[in-house]
mmCIF file of C-alpha atoms in Angstrom:
data_model
loop_
_atom_site.group_PDB
_atom_site.id
_atom_site.type_symbol
_atom_site.label_atom_id
_atom_site.label_comp_id
_atom_site.label_asym_id
_atom_site.label_seq_id
_atom_site.Cartn_x
_atom_site.Cartn_y
_atom_site.Cartn_z
ATOM 1 C CA UNK B 309 112.527 105.537 84.548
ATOM 2 C CA UNK B 310 112.417 109.121 83.285
ATOM 3 C CA UNK B 311 111.173 111.440 86.002
ATOM 4 C CA UNK B 312 110.801 115.050 86.723
ATOM 5 C CA UNK B 313 113.101 117.481 85.060
ATOM 6 C CA UNK B 314 115.828 117.827 87.641
ATOM 7 C CA UNK B 315 113.419 117.616 90.580
ATOM 8 C CA UNK B 316 113.693 116.015 93.999
ATOM 9 C CA UNK B 317 110.992 115.123 96.339
ATOM 10 C CA UNK B 318 111.330 115.662 100.083
ATOM 11 C CA UNK B 319 108.571 113.869 102.007
ATOM 12 C CA UNK B 320 107.378 114.144 105.511
ATOM 13 C CA UNK B 321 104.639 113.826 107.977
ATOM 14 C CA UNK B 322 103.341 117.274 108.810
ATOM 15 C CA UNK B 323 106.142 117.728 111.284
ATOM 16 C CA UNK B 324 109.234 115.457 110.433
ATOM 17 C CA UNK B 325 110.962 115.784 107.015
ATOM 18 C CA UNK B 326 112.888 112.935 105.426
ATOM 19 C CA UNK B 327 114.722 113.148 102.101
ATOM 20 C CA UNK B 328 113.739 111.334 98.881
ATOM 21 C CA UNK B 329 115.420 111.775 95.496
ATOM 22 C CA UNK B 330 114.115 110.861 92.083
ATOM 23 C CA UNK B 331 115.722 110.173 88.761
ATOM 24 C CA UNK B 332 117.387 112.756 86.589
ATOM 25 C CA UNK B 333 115.915 113.121 83.093
ATOM 26 C CA UNK B 334 117.248 110.591 80.597
ATOM 27 C CA UNK B 335 119.354 108.881 83.205
ATOM 28 C CA UNK B 336 119.017 107.320 86.664
ATOM 29 C CA UNK B 337 120.800 108.415 89.767
ATOM 30 C CA UNK B 338 123.249 105.785 91.182
ATOM 31 C CA UNK B 339 121.730 104.900 94.664
ATOM 32 C CA UNK B 340 124.061 104.520 97.532
ATOM 33 C CA UNK B 341 124.477 101.040 98.748
ATOM 34 C CA UNK B 342 122.266 100.168 101.737
ATOM 35 C CA UNK B 343 125.302 99.223 103.838
ATOM 36 C CA UNK B 344 126.759 102.721 103.086
ATOM 37 C CA UNK B 345 123.595 104.448 104.052
ATOM 38 C CA UNK B 346 123.206 102.527 107.337
ATOM 39 C CA UNK B 347 126.952 103.082 108.285
ATOM 40 C CA UNK B 348 127.144 106.763 107.379
ATOM 41 C CA UNK B 349 126.544 109.462 109.779
ATOM 42 C CA UNK B 350 122.989 110.874 109.218
ATOM 43 C CA UNK B 351 124.375 114.279 108.227
ATOM 44 C CA UNK B 352 126.181 112.770 105.318
ATOM 45 C CA UNK B 353 122.883 112.038 103.653
ATOM 46 C CA UNK B 354 121.034 115.197 104.372
ATOM 47 C CA UNK B 355 120.585 117.876 101.714
ATOM 48 C CA UNK B 356 120.187 121.669 101.824
ATOM 49 C CA UNK B 357 118.029 123.561 99.208
ATOM 50 C CA UNK B 358 117.166 127.226 98.751
ATOM 51 C CA UNK B 359 113.662 127.765 99.914
ATOM 52 C CA UNK B 360 112.511 129.457 96.608
ATOM 53 C CA UNK B 361 113.317 126.159 94.790
ATOM 54 C CA UNK B 362 110.770 124.250 96.943
ATOM 55 C CA UNK B 363 106.998 123.731 97.089
ATOM 56 C CA UNK B 364 105.041 121.967 99.806
ATOM 57 C CA UNK B 365 102.393 119.530 98.688
ATOM 58 C CA UNK B 366 99.769 118.087 100.985
ATOM 59 C CA UNK B 367 98.598 114.793 99.401
ATOM 60 C CA UNK B 368 95.296 113.443 100.417
ATOM 61 C CA UNK B 369 93.472 110.285 99.314
ATOM 62 C CA UNK B 370 89.668 110.685 99.137
ATOM 63 C CA UNK B 371 87.523 109.472 102.069
ATOM 64 C CA UNK B 372 85.599 106.192 101.923
ATOM 65 C CA UNK B 373 83.360 105.966 98.972
ATOM 66 C CA UNK B 374 80.406 103.610 98.431
ATOM 67 C CA UNK B 375 82.620 101.614 95.951
ATOM 68 C CA UNK B 376 85.169 100.945 98.746
ATOM 69 C CA UNK B 377 82.328 99.577 100.914
ATOM 70 C CA UNK B 378 81.062 97.278 98.209
ATOM 71 C CA UNK B 379 84.501 96.346 96.916
ATOM 72 C CA UNK B 380 85.542 95.075 100.358
ATOM 73 C CA UNK B 381 82.650 92.714 100.329
ATOM 74 C CA UNK B 382 83.276 91.498 96.710
ATOM 75 C CA UNK B 383 86.030 92.773 94.494
ATOM 76 C CA UNK B 384 83.808 92.097 91.426
ATOM 77 C CA UNK B 385 81.571 94.976 92.696
ATOM 78 C CA UNK B 386 84.049 97.456 91.150
ATOM 79 C CA UNK B 387 82.686 96.422 87.747
ATOM 80 C CA UNK B 388 79.134 97.420 88.714
ATOM 81 C CA UNK B 389 77.605 100.356 86.706
ATOM 82 C CA UNK B 390 75.654 101.200 89.865
ATOM 83 C CA UNK B 391 78.913 102.492 91.349
ATOM 84 C CA UNK B 392 79.413 105.061 88.510
ATOM 85 C CA UNK B 393 81.356 107.998 89.833
ATOM 86 C CA UNK B 394 80.937 106.822 93.384
ATOM 87 C CA UNK B 395 80.102 109.312 96.152
ATOM 88 C CA UNK B 396 81.285 109.312 99.748
ATOM 89 C CA UNK B 397 79.744 106.984 102.179
ATOM 90 C CA UNK B 398 78.393 108.100 105.703
ATOM 91 C CA UNK B 399 81.720 106.876 107.199
ATOM 92 C CA UNK B 400 83.542 108.823 104.523
ATOM 93 C CA UNK B 401 81.977 112.097 105.590
ATOM 94 C CA UNK B 402 82.947 111.301 109.166
ATOM 95 C CA UNK B 403 86.531 110.863 107.978
ATOM 96 C CA UNK B 404 86.356 114.153 106.067
ATOM 97 C CA UNK B 405 85.173 115.857 109.322
ATOM 98 C CA UNK B 406 88.033 114.341 111.299
ATOM 99 C CA UNK B 407 90.668 115.438 108.845
ATOM 100 C CA UNK B 408 89.077 118.896 108.621
ATOM 101 C CA UNK B 409 89.501 119.253 112.415
ATOM 102 C CA UNK B 410 93.138 118.143 112.137
ATOM 103 C CA UNK B 411 94.211 120.613 109.468
ATOM 104 C CA UNK B 412 92.518 123.466 111.433
ATOM 105 C CA UNK B 413 94.073 122.350 114.723
ATOM 106 C CA UNK B 414 97.633 122.246 113.289
ATOM 107 C CA UNK B 415 97.267 125.457 111.358
ATOM 108 C CA UNK B 416 97.554 123.834 107.948
ATOM 109 C CA UNK B 417 94.275 125.295 106.748
ATOM 110 C CA UNK B 418 95.739 128.846 107.045
ATOM 111 C CA UNK B 419 98.885 128.029 105.024
ATOM 112 C CA UNK B 420 97.338 126.288 101.902
ATOM 113 C CA UNK B 421 97.149 128.653 98.881
ATOM 114 C CA UNK B 422 95.463 126.343 96.436
ATOM 115 C CA UNK B 423 93.482 123.070 96.503
ATOM 116 C CA UNK B 424 93.728 120.768 93.459
ATOM 117 C CA UNK B 425 91.186 117.958 93.203
ATOM 118 C CA UNK B 426 90.626 115.078 90.869
ATOM 119 C CA UNK B 427 87.279 115.689 88.977
ATOM 120 C CA UNK B 428 85.538 112.788 90.442
ATOM 121 C CA UNK B 429 82.656 113.096 92.913
ATOM 122 C CA UNK B 430 84.341 111.448 95.852
ATOM 123 C CA UNK B 431 87.428 113.585 95.543
ATOM 124 C CA UNK B 432 85.600 116.932 95.077
ATOM 125 C CA UNK B 433 83.433 116.110 98.099
ATOM 126 C CA UNK B 434 86.532 115.242 100.178
ATOM 127 C CA UNK B 435 88.441 118.400 98.917
ATOM 128 C CA UNK B 436 85.625 120.929 99.786
ATOM 129 C CA UNK B 437 84.751 119.119 102.977
ATOM 130 C CA UNK B 438 88.286 119.191 104.361
ATOM 131 C CA UNK B 439 89.544 122.568 103.032
ATOM 132 C CA UNK B 440 86.398 124.511 102.444
ATOM 133 C CA UNK B 441 84.795 127.257 104.492
ATOM 134 C CA UNK B 442 82.232 126.899 107.293
ATOM 135 C CA UNK B 443 78.623 126.150 106.756
ATOM 136 C CA UNK B 444 77.112 128.117 103.880
ATOM 137 C CA UNK B 445 74.468 130.857 104.712
ATOM 138 C CA UNK B 446 71.919 132.175 102.258
ATOM 139 C CA UNK B 447 72.178 135.792 101.451
ATOM 140 C CA UNK B 448 76.046 135.866 101.390
ATOM 141 C CA UNK B 449 77.110 137.103 97.924
ATOM 142 C CA UNK B 450 79.596 134.269 97.051
ATOM 143 C CA UNK B 451 78.797 130.911 95.350
ATOM 144 C CA UNK B 452 79.060 127.891 97.633
ATOM 145 C CA UNK B 453 81.808 125.294 97.112
ATOM 146 C CA UNK B 454 79.175 122.633 97.370
ATOM 147 C CA UNK B 455 75.368 122.894 97.362
ATOM 148 C CA UNK B 456 73.271 120.940 99.863
ATOM 149 C CA UNK B 457 73.037 117.173 99.176
ATOM 150 C CA UNK B 458 75.410 117.355 96.267
ATOM 151 C CA UNK B 459 75.899 113.861 94.792
ATOM 152 C CA UNK B 460 73.513 112.266 97.295
ATOM 153 C CA UNK B 461 75.786 113.366 100.145
ATOM 154 C CA UNK B 462 73.026 114.281 102.591
ATOM 155 C CA UNK B 463 75.496 117.027 103.565
ATOM 156 C CA UNK B 464 74.611 120.699 104.027
ATOM 157 C CA UNK B 465 76.028 123.354 101.678
ATOM 158 C CA UNK B 466 79.713 124.301 102.117
ATOM 159 C CA UNK B 467 80.984 127.890 101.890
ATOM 160 C CA UNK B 468 83.726 129.293 99.721
ATOM 161 C CA UNK B 469 84.398 132.058 102.201
ATOM 162 C CA UNK B 470 87.809 132.433 103.752
ATOM 163 C CA UNK B 471 89.345 129.421 101.989
ATOM 164 C CA UNK B 472 91.730 128.928 99.108
ATOM 165 C CA UNK B 473 90.689 128.514 95.487
ATOM 166 C CA UNK B 474 89.790 125.086 94.272
ATOM 167 C CA UNK B 475 90.753 123.770 90.882
ATOM 168 C CA UNK B 476 89.879 120.418 89.236
ATOM 169 C CA UNK B 477 92.668 118.754 87.270
ATOM 170 C CA UNK B 478 92.292 115.652 85.066
ATOM 171 C CA UNK B 479 95.850 114.547 85.453
ATOM 172 C CA UNK B 480 95.435 113.413 89.038
ATOM 173 C CA UNK B 481 92.470 111.124 88.394
ATOM 174 C CA UNK B 482 92.358 107.558 89.388
ATOM 175 C CA UNK B 483 93.468 104.834 86.962
ATOM 176 C CA UNK B 484 91.368 105.098 83.867
ATOM 177 C CA UNK B 485 89.073 102.405 82.474
ATOM 178 C CA UNK B 486 87.022 99.354 83.279
ATOM 179 C CA UNK B 487 85.703 100.313 86.694
ATOM 180 C CA UNK B 488 82.577 102.577 86.389
ATOM 181 C CA UNK B 489 83.382 104.065 89.880
ATOM 182 C CA UNK B 490 86.427 105.791 88.147
ATOM 183 C CA UNK B 491 84.397 107.282 85.303
ATOM 184 C CA UNK B 492 83.481 110.881 85.792
ATOM 185 C CA UNK B 493 80.286 112.548 84.805
ATOM 186 C CA UNK B 494 80.140 115.657 82.515
ATOM 187 C CA UNK B 495 81.519 118.950 83.668
ATOM 188 C CA UNK B 496 78.116 120.506 83.041
ATOM 189 C CA UNK B 497 76.770 118.175 85.724
ATOM 190 C CA UNK B 498 79.411 119.022 88.249
ATOM 191 C CA UNK B 499 79.266 122.815 87.935
ATOM 192 C CA UNK B 500 75.822 123.213 89.514
ATOM 193 C CA UNK B 501 76.825 120.948 92.399
ATOM 194 C CA UNK B 502 80.229 122.744 93.078
ATOM 195 C CA UNK B 503 79.715 126.341 91.843
ATOM 196 C CA UNK B 504 82.942 127.704 93.325
ATOM 197 C CA UNK B 505 85.188 124.994 92.055
ATOM 198 C CA UNK B 506 87.131 125.880 88.848
ATOM 199 C CA UNK B 507 86.688 123.314 86.188
ATOM 200 C CA UNK B 508 88.240 125.480 83.405
ATOM 201 C CA UNK B 509 91.464 123.316 83.048
ATOM 202 C CA UNK B 510 89.451 120.306 81.913
ATOM 203 C CA UNK B 511 89.378 120.295 78.103
ATOM 204 C CA UNK B 512 86.321 117.975 77.490
ATOM 205 C CA UNK B 513 82.915 118.185 78.951
ATOM 206 C CA UNK B 514 82.490 114.361 78.704
ATOM 207 C CA UNK B 515 84.831 111.871 79.905
ATOM 208 C CA UNK B 516 87.015 110.901 76.941
ATOM 209 C CA UNK B 517 89.749 109.168 79.027
ATOM 210 C CA UNK B 518 87.794 106.288 80.455
ATOM 211 C CA UNK B 519 87.184 103.238 78.260
ATOM 212 C CA UNK B 520 84.962 100.324 79.315
ATOM 213 C CA UNK B 521 87.357 97.386 78.476
ATOM 214 C CA UNK B 522 90.931 98.517 79.163
ATOM 215 C CA UNK B 523 92.383 99.302 82.571
ATOM 216 C CA UNK B 524 95.285 101.872 82.537
ATOM 217 C CA UNK B 525 98.709 100.210 83.285
ATOM 218 C CA UNK B 526 100.850 101.023 86.328
ATOM 219 C CA UNK B 527 103.607 102.585 84.203
ATOM 220 C CA UNK B 528 101.135 104.831 82.395
ATOM 221 C CA UNK B 529 99.682 105.996 85.657
ATOM 222 C CA UNK B 530 103.142 106.726 86.946
ATOM 223 C CA UNK B 531 104.024 108.654 83.708
ATOM 224 C CA UNK B 532 100.827 110.728 84.172
ATOM 225 C CA UNK B 533 101.832 111.420 87.740
ATOM 226 C CA UNK B 534 105.197 112.772 86.627
ATOM 227 C CA UNK B 535 103.457 115.000 84.184
ATOM 228 C CA UNK B 536 101.180 116.183 86.869
ATOM 229 C CA UNK B 537 104.127 117.050 89.157
ATOM 230 C CA UNK B 538 105.923 118.912 86.381
ATOM 231 C CA UNK B 539 102.619 120.926 85.933
ATOM 232 C CA UNK B 540 102.498 121.706 89.555
ATOM 233 C CA UNK B 541 105.979 123.207 89.440
ATOM 234 C CA UNK B 542 104.516 125.795 86.992
ATOM 235 C CA UNK B 543 102.119 127.039 89.533
ATOM 236 C CA UNK B 544 103.029 130.203 91.499
ATOM 237 C CA UNK B 545 101.619 128.849 94.793
ATOM 238 C CA UNK B 546 104.211 127.480 97.213
ATOM 239 C CA UNK B 547 101.902 125.459 99.349
ATOM 240 C CA UNK B 548 99.262 123.268 97.653
ATOM 241 C CA UNK B 549 96.789 120.560 98.781
ATOM 242 C CA UNK B 550 96.142 117.709 96.229
ATOM 243 C CA UNK B 551 93.088 115.454 96.736
ATOM 244 C CA UNK B 552 93.418 112.372 94.618
ATOM 245 C CA UNK B 553 93.256 108.598 94.667
ATOM 246 C CA UNK B 554 95.116 105.521 96.109
ATOM 247 C CA UNK B 555 96.273 104.142 92.711
ATOM 248 C CA UNK B 556 97.314 107.532 91.343
ATOM 249 C CA UNK B 557 99.216 108.440 94.473
ATOM 250 C CA UNK B 558 100.860 105.066 94.930
ATOM 251 C CA UNK B 559 102.143 104.737 91.450
ATOM 252 C CA UNK B 560 103.385 108.401 91.274
ATOM 253 C CA UNK B 561 105.295 108.197 94.615
ATOM 254 C CA UNK B 562 106.793 104.809 93.782
ATOM 255 C CA UNK B 563 109.086 106.596 91.334
ATOM 256 C CA UNK B 564 110.960 108.117 94.373
ATOM 257 C CA UNK B 565 113.145 106.827 97.011
ATOM 258 C CA UNK B 566 115.365 104.354 95.194
ATOM 259 C CA UNK B 567 118.530 106.020 96.388
ATOM 260 C CA UNK B 568 117.554 106.075 100.019
ATOM 261 C CA UNK B 569 117.535 103.630 102.901
ATOM 262 C CA UNK B 570 114.954 100.871 102.330
ATOM 263 C CA UNK B 571 112.954 102.053 105.314
ATOM 264 C CA UNK B 572 112.648 105.484 103.681
ATOM 265 C CA UNK B 573 111.558 103.930 100.375
ATOM 266 C CA UNK B 574 108.916 101.745 102.130
ATOM 267 C CA UNK B 575 107.571 104.816 103.939
ATOM 268 C CA UNK B 576 106.769 106.595 100.756
ATOM 269 C CA UNK B 577 105.886 103.676 98.541
ATOM 270 C CA UNK B 578 102.869 102.438 100.460
ATOM 271 C CA UNK B 579 99.138 102.734 99.765
ATOM 272 C CA UNK B 580 97.171 105.629 101.309
ATOM 273 C CA UNK B 581 94.372 104.866 103.735
ATOM 274 C CA UNK B 582 91.017 106.617 103.053
ATOM 275 C CA UNK B 583 91.345 110.324 103.904
ATOM 276 C CA UNK B 584 95.050 109.992 104.866
ATOM 277 C CA UNK B 585 97.227 113.116 104.550
ATOM 278 C CA UNK B 586 100.974 113.011 103.725
ATOM 279 C CA UNK B 587 103.007 116.187 103.237
ATOM 280 C CA UNK B 588 105.917 116.375 100.881
ATOM 281 C CA UNK B 589 108.211 119.013 99.494
ATOM 282 C CA UNK B 590 109.003 119.132 95.735
ATOM 283 C CA UNK B 591 112.471 120.628 94.917
ATOM 284 C CA UNK B 592 113.843 122.166 91.762
ATOM 285 C CA UNK B 593 117.545 121.139 91.285
ATOM 286 C CA UNK B 594 117.887 122.915 87.976
ATOM 287 C CA UNK B 595 117.706 126.604 87.160
ATOM 288 C CA UNK B 596 114.148 126.758 85.828
ATOM 289 C CA UNK B 597 111.353 129.042 87.048
ATOM 290 C CA UNK B 598 112.535 129.915 90.574
ATOM 291 C CA UNK B 599 112.010 133.421 91.949
ATOM 292 C CA UNK B 600 114.309 134.130 94.958
ATOM 293 C CA UNK B 601 112.732 137.578 95.483
ATOM 294 C CA UNK B 602 109.974 136.018 97.503
ATOM 295 C CA UNK B 603 112.276 134.476 100.088
ATOM 296 C CA UNK B 604 115.731 136.117 99.857
ATOM 297 C CA UNK B 605 117.028 139.644 100.424
ATOM 298 C CA UNK B 606 120.337 140.644 98.755
ATOM 299 C CA UNK B 607 121.632 142.797 101.602
ATOM 300 C CA UNK B 608 124.024 145.820 101.100
ATOM 301 C CA UNK B 609 123.764 146.145 97.319
ATOM 302 C CA UNK B 610 124.815 149.824 97.087
ATOM 303 C CA UNK B 611 127.963 149.264 99.109
ATOM 304 C CA UNK B 612 128.805 145.768 97.716
ATOM 305 C CA UNK B 613 129.912 142.617 99.346
ATOM 306 C CA UNK B 614 131.603 142.973 102.823
ATOM 307 C CA UNK B 615 133.971 140.038 102.951
ATOM 308 C CA UNK B 616 134.375 138.148 106.260
ATOM 309 C CA UNK B 617 137.797 138.796 108.010
ATOM 310 C CA UNK B 618 139.372 135.509 107.076
ATOM 311 C CA UNK B 619 138.531 135.855 103.373
ATOM 312 C CA UNK B 620 139.340 139.614 103.238
ATOM 313 C CA UNK B 621 142.761 138.925 104.813
ATOM 314 C CA UNK B 622 143.555 136.291 102.284
ATOM 315 C CA UNK B 623 142.856 138.778 99.444
ATOM 316 C CA UNK B 624 144.525 141.677 101.145
ATOM 317 C CA UNK B 625 146.937 140.364 103.777
ATOM 318 C CA UNK B 626 148.465 143.925 104.256
ATOM 319 C CA UNK B 627 145.076 145.146 105.570
ATOM 320 C CA UNK B 628 144.188 143.721 108.962
ATOM 321 C CA UNK B 629 140.486 143.538 108.012
ATOM 322 C CA UNK B 630 138.226 142.381 110.855
ATOM 323 C CA UNK B 631 134.581 141.326 110.999
#
């Protein structure tokens, strides 16, 4: 399938990176045979990339919603209008609290420059609960990320102090159509509930993408995911959290890993648990939009390049140049 424009995806737990490559535009990379991968020294399948051509993405599936609870009892419940734009369950809020403690304990909360969330109630609640500030205090002159009891949460207000900006993006929504739990409410309804979340990138106030009788196909979700990753590359931020949905994340990530060992492919191409976090690195393998000035220093520009002794002696054998 056509993928990102000359991009690769490195994926990892928070601590241990593994390499995944996706397809080139208009053609597919030829994967190494599995036997070759297993027989090769591990160094032969590692890659090295300039840091300024990389972004780190922290992918999170929303915590348990009330639709997950009802759907486990009876799958037909997903068709219930009563689950429209499902909010988090009490267990979901406990999952949010657990992940919040983790991202603070490992230092991740201090590194994230931007939080992107799907504009559905359960994802916004998860995003602000995990990556937001501490409890909101009246009298502080900043809008809260979430007002008290937003979306029947029973949760106290959440502050926007000392946390990254939050932006809602339509491209990373769950699969469109059929299930009322995946239909969003109007942006005008969200804004009073989440005053410090930026909804300006969403073009339509009403949900024009969800239809009652057609469920979005896997390949269409995957194509939307690739479009989302291409858009992410245009952002200036280098470390971004994305709070989305199981179907969207699974179909997007399934485009990667075909030229890796099967165990690597299976690691990335599996469904997310509720409130699961996986960290990946997206890499630009082309020459577009990378700024090395943020990571590299050119050295002795006024003097020019000082060649190492072996290279210099090859160019000027008569001069015994040394390091």
